[in-house]
Tab-separated table of C-alpha atoms in Angstrom:
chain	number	residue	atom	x	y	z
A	694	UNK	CA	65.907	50.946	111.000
A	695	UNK	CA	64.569	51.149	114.650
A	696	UNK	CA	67.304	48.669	115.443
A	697	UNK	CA	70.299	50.551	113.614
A	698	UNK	CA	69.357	53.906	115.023
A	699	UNK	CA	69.149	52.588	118.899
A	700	UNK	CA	71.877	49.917	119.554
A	701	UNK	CA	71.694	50.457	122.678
A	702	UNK	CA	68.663	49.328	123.301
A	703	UNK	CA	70.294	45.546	123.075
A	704	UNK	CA	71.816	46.407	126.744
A	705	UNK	CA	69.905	44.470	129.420
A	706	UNK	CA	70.942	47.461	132.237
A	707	UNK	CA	69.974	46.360	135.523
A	708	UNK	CA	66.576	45.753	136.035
A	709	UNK	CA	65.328	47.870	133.278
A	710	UNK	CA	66.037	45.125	130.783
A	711	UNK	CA	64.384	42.532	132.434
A	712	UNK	CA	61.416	44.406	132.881
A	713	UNK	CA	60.432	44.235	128.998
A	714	UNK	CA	60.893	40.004	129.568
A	715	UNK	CA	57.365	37.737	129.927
A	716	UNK	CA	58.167	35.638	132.485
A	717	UNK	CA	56.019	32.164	132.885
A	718	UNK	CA	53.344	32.010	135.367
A	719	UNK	CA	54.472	31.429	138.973
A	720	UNK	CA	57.452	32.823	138.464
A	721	UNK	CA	57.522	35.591	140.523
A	722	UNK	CA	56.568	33.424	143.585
A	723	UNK	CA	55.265	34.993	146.738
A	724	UNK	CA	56.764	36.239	150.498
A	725	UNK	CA	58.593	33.288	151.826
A	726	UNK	CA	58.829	30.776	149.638
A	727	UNK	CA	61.584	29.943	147.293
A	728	UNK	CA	61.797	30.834	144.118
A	729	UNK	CA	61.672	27.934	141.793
A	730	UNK	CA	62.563	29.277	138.172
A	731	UNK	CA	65.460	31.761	138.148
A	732	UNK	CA	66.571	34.320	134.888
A	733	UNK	CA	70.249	33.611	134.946
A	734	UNK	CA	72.629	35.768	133.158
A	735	UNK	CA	73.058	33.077	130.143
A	736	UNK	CA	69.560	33.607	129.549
A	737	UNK	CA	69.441	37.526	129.413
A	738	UNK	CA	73.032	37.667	127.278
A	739	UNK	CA	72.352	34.333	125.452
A	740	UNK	CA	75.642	33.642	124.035
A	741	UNK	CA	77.852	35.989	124.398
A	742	UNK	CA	79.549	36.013	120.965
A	743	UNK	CA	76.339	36.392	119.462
A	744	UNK	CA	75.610	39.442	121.157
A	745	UNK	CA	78.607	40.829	120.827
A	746	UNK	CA	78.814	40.023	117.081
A	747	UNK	CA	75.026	41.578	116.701
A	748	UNK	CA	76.122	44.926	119.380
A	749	UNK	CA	78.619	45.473	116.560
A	750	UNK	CA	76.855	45.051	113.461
A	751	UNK	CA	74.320	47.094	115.200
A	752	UNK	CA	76.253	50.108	114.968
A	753	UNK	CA	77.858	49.699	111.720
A	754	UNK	CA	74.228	49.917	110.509
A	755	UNK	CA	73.722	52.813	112.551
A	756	UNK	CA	77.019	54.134	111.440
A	757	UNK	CA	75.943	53.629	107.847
A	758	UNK	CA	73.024	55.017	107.774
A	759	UNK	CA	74.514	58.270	109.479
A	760	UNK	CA	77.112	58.490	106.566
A	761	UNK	CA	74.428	57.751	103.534
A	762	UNK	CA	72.854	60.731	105.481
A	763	UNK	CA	75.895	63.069	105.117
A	764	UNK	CA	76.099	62.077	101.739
A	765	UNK	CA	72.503	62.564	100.296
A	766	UNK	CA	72.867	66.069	101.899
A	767	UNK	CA	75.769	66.994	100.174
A	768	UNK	CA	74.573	65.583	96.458
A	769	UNK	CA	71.267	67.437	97.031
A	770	UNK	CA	73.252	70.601	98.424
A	771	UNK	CA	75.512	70.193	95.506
A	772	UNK	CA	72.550	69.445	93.045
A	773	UNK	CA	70.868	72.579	93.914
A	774	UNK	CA	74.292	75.088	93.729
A	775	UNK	CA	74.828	73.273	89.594
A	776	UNK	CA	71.137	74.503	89.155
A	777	UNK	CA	71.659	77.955	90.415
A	778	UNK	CA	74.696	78.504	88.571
A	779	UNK	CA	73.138	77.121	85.207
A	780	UNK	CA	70.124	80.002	86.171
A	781	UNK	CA	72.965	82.696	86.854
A	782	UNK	CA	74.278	81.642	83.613
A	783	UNK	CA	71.404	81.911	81.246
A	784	UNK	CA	70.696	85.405	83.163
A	785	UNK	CA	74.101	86.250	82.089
A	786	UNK	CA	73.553	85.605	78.480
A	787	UNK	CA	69.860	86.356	77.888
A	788	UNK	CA	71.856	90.066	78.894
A	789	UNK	CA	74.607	89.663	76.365
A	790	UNK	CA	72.137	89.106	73.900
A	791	UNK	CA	69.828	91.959	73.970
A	792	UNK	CA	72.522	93.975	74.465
A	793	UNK	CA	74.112	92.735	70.999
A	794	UNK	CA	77.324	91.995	72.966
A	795	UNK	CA	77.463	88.493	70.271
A	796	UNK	CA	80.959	87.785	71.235
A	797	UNK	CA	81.056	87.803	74.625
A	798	UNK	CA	78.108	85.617	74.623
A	799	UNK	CA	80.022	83.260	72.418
A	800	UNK	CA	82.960	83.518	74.858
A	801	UNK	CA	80.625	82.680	77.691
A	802	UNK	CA	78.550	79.284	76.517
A	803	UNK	CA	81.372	77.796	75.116
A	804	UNK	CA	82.730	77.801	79.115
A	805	UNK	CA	79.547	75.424	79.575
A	806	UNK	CA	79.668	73.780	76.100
A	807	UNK	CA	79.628	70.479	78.017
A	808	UNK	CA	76.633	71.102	79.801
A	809	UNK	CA	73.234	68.697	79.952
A	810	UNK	CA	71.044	71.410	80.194
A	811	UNK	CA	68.813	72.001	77.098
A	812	UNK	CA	68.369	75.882	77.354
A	813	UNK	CA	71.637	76.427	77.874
A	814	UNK	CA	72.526	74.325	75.234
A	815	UNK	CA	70.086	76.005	72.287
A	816	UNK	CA	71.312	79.485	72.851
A	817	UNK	CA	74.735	78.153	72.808
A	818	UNK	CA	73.241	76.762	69.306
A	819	UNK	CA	71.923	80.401	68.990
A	820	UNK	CA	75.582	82.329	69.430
A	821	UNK	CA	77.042	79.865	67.345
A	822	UNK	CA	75.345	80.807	64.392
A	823	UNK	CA	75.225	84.431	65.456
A	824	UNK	CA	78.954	84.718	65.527
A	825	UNK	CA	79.276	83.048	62.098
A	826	UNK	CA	76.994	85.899	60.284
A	827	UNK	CA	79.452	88.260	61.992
A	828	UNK	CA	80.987	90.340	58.881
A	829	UNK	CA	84.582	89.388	60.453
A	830	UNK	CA	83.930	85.918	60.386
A	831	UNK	CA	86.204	84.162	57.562
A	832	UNK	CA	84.356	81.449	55.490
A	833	UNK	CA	86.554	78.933	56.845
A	834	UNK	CA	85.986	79.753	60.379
A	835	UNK	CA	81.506	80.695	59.675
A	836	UNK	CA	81.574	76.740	57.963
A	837	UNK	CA	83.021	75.280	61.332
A	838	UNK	CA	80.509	77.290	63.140
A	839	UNK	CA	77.270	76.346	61.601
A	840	UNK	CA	78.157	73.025	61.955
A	841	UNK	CA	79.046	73.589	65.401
A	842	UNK	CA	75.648	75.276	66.246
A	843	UNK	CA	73.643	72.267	64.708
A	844	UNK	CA	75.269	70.177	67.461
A	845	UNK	CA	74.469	71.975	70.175
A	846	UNK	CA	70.798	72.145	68.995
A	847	UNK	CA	70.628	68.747	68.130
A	848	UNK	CA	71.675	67.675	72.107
A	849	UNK	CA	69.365	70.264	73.328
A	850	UNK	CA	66.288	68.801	71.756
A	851	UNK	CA	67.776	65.500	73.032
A	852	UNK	CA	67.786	66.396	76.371
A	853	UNK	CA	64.185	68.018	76.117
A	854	UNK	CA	61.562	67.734	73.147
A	855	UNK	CA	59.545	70.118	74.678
A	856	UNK	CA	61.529	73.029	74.653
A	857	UNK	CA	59.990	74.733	71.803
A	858	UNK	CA	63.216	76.701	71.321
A	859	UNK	CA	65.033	73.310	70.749
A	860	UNK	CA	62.667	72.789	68.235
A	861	UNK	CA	62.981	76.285	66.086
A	862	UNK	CA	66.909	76.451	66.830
A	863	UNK	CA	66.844	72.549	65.734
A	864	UNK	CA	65.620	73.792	62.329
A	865	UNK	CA	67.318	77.302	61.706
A	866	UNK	CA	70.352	75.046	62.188
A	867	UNK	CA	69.327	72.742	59.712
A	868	UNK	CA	68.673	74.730	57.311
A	869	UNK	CA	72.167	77.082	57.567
A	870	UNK	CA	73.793	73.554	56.850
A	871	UNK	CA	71.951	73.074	53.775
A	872	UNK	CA	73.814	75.909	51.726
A	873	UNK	CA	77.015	73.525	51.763
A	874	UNK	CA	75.369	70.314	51.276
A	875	UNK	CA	74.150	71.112	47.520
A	876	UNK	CA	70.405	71.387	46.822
A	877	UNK	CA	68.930	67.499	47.064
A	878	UNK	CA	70.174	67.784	51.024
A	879	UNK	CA	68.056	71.476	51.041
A	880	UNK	CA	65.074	70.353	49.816
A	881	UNK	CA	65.447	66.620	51.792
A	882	UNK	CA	65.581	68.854	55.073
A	883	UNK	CA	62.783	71.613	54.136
A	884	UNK	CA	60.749	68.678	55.496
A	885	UNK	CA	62.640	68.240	58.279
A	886	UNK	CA	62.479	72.116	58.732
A	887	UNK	CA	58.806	72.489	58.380
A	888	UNK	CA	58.261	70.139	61.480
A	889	UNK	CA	60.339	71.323	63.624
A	890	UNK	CA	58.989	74.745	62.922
A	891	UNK	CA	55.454	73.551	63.832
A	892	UNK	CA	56.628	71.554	66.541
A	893	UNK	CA	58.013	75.117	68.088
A	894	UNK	CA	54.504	76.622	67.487
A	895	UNK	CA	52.298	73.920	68.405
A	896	UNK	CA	54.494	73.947	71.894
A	897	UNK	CA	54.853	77.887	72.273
A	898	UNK	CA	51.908	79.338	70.067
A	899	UNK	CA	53.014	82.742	71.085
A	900	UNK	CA	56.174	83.034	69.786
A	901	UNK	CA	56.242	85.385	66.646
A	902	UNK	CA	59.360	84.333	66.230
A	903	UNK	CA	58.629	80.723	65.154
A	904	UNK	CA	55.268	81.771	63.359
A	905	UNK	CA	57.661	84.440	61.446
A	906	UNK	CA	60.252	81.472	60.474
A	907	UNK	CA	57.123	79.276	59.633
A	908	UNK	CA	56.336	82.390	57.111
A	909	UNK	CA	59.925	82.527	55.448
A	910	UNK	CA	59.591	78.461	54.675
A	911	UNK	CA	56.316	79.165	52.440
A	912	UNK	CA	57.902	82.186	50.944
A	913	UNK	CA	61.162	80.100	50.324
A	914	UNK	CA	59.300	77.733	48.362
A	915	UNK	CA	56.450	79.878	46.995
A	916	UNK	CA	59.240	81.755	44.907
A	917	UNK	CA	61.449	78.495	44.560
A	918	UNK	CA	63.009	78.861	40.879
A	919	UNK	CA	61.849	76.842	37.772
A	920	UNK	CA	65.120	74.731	37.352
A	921	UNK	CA	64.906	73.444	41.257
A	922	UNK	CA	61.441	72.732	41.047
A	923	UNK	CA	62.041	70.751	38.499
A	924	UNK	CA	65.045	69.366	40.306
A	925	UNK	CA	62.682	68.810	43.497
A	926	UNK	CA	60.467	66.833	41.315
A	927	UNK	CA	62.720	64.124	40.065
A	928	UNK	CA	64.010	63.844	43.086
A	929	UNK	CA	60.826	63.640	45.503
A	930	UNK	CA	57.666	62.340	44.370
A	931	UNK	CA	55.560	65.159	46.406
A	932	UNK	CA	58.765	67.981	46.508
A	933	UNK	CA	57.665	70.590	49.191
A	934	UNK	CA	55.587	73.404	47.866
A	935	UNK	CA	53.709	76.881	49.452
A	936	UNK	CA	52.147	80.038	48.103
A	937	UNK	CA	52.401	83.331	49.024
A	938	UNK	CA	49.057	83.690	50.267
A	939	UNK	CA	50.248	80.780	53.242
A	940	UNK	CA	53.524	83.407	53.448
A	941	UNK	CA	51.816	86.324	53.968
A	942	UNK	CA	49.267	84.390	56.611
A	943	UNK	CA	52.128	83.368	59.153
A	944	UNK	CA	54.076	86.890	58.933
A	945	UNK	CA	50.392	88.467	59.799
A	946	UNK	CA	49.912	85.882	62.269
A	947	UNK	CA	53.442	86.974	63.532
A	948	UNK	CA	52.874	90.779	63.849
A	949	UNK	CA	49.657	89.680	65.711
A	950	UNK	CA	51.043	87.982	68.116
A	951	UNK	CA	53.992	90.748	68.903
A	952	UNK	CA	53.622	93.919	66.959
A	953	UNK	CA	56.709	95.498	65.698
A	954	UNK	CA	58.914	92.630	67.297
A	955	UNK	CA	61.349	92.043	64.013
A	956	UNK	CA	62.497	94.214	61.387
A	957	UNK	CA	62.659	91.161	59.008
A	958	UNK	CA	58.647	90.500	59.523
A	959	UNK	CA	57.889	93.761	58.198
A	960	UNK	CA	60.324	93.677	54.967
A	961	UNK	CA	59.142	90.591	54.353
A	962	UNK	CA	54.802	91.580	54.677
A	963	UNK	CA	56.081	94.596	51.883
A	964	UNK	CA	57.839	92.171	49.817
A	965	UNK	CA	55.169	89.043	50.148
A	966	UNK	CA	51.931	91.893	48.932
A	967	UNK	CA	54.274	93.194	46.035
A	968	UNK	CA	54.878	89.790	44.820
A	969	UNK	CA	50.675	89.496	45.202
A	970	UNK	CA	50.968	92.910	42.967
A	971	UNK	CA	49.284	94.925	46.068
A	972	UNK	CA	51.730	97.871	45.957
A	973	UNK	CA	49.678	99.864	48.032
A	974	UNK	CA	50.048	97.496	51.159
A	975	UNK	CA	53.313	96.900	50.277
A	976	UNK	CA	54.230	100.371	50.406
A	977	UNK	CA	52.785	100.941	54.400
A	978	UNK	CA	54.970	97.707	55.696
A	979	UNK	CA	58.028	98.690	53.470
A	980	UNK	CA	57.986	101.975	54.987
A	981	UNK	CA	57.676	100.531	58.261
A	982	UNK	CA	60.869	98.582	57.685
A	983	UNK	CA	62.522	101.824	56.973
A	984	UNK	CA	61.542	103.387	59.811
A	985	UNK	CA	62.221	100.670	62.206
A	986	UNK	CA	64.712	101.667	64.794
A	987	UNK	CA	68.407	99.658	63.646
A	988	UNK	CA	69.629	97.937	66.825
A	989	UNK	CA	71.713	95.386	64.930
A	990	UNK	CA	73.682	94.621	61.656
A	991	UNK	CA	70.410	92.860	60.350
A	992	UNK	CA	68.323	95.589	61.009
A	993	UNK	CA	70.225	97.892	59.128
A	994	UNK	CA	70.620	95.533	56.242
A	995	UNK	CA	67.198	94.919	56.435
């Protein structure tokens, strides 16, 4: 590299170059006598298309080095402006979604729908699905987008398995596109569902969140009706199963973990104790559903 980066260094220049030569011993002779063994130019230039040929390739190297320079600036440069816009991005849409704008969101990731990037990808996933529970949204049109939103969750747990978002938007997904595949795909994925759902939680223990969704699989299958179970079990030799009590652990576990954080947690802590016939603690977290301020369409349904 020494080499490419001085050429010139090659140049014998006056007696500069000559200087860096060993000569043999008696060379340099002494005052008045002649000079036996002379350095004549042929041996300072050797052959002189040689050189030339080596000058040359000299400062291609040199010249190639410079460009791979320019080059590896401008990918890093470039590298670093695709990573700031992806941040200015998410910023964008973590607004749009806390301000309920569901929409515009929409509108916004599907601009980047191409993207690599895993977070970008599961709230993509995330506005997918939220559009398609949108009371405007036409069967026809809230089919296409479940499906849709299982893609983009599927490549964002490709592009990183520890994104414990991936993970619990992996399986919310999953499970939306069991109510058009017909029961033997619903109960083939709850086990599909339930790892995911630990996967998020063993990653991110303190999202309530994911612990909440962990809550609504027991309950799913704690209340499961006769005729499926019996379905399940001709199906699957060990057909998922949960109780209540396992419910009514996670949506505790839940509230713990972020008090207040979900209207949904707190209907379903009322409806879990009724269905263990304590009405009295079902009463305090159904009235706390009530009272929960509405912010969005599922609150007030809720």
């Amino acid at each position: 590299m020494a080499l490419a980066a001085r050429p010139w260094s090659l140049l014998p220049v006056g007696c500069s170059a000559a200087r860096g030569l060993r000569l043999p011993a008696g060379a340099a002779g002494s005052r008045g006598q002649r000079v036996p063994w002379r350095l004549g130019a042929s041996e300072v230039m050797g052959n002189s298309g040689t050189f030339k040929r080596s000058l040359l390739f000299s400062a291609l190297s040199y010249l190639g080095f410079e460009t791979y320079q320019v080059i590896s600036q401008a990918v890093l440069v470039h590298a670093a402006a695709k990573v700031f816009k992806i941040e200015e991005v998410l910023e964008q849409a973590d607004y749009l979604y806390e301000s309920g704008e569901t929409e515009k969101l929409y509108q916004l990731l599907t601009q980047y729908k191409e993207s690599e990037d895993a977070e970008l990808l599961w709230r993509l996933a995330r506005a997918s699905r939220d559009v398609a529970q949108l009371r405007g949204t036409s069967e026809e049109e809230k089919k296409f987008l479940v499906y849709e939103a299982l893609e983009y969750a599927k490549r964002a747990l490709e592009k990183n398995e520890s994104s414990f978002a991936a993970h619990k938007w992996y399986a919310i997904c999953i499970s939306d596109v069991g109510d058009y595949e017909g029961i033997k795909a619903k109960i083939a994925n709850a086990y599909i569902i339930k790892e995911h759902f630990e996967k998020a939680i063993e990653l991110n223990p303190k999202d309530a969140t994911s612990i909440h969704l962990m809550g609504i699989w027991c309950y799913t299958f704690a209340e499961m009706p006769w005729y499926q179970r019996r379905i399940a079990k001709v199906l699957f030799a060990t057909p998922p199963s949960s109780t209540y009590e396992e419910a009514l652990g996670y949506f505790h576990r839940a509230e713990q973990v972020d008090p207040n954080f979900y209207s949904k947690n707190l209907l379903l802590l009322g409806k879990t104790y009724l269905k263990l016939h304590n009405k009295k603690l079902a009463a305090f977290w159904l009235t706390k559903a009530k009272d929960y301020p509405a912010h969005t369409e599922e609150d007030k349904q809720h």
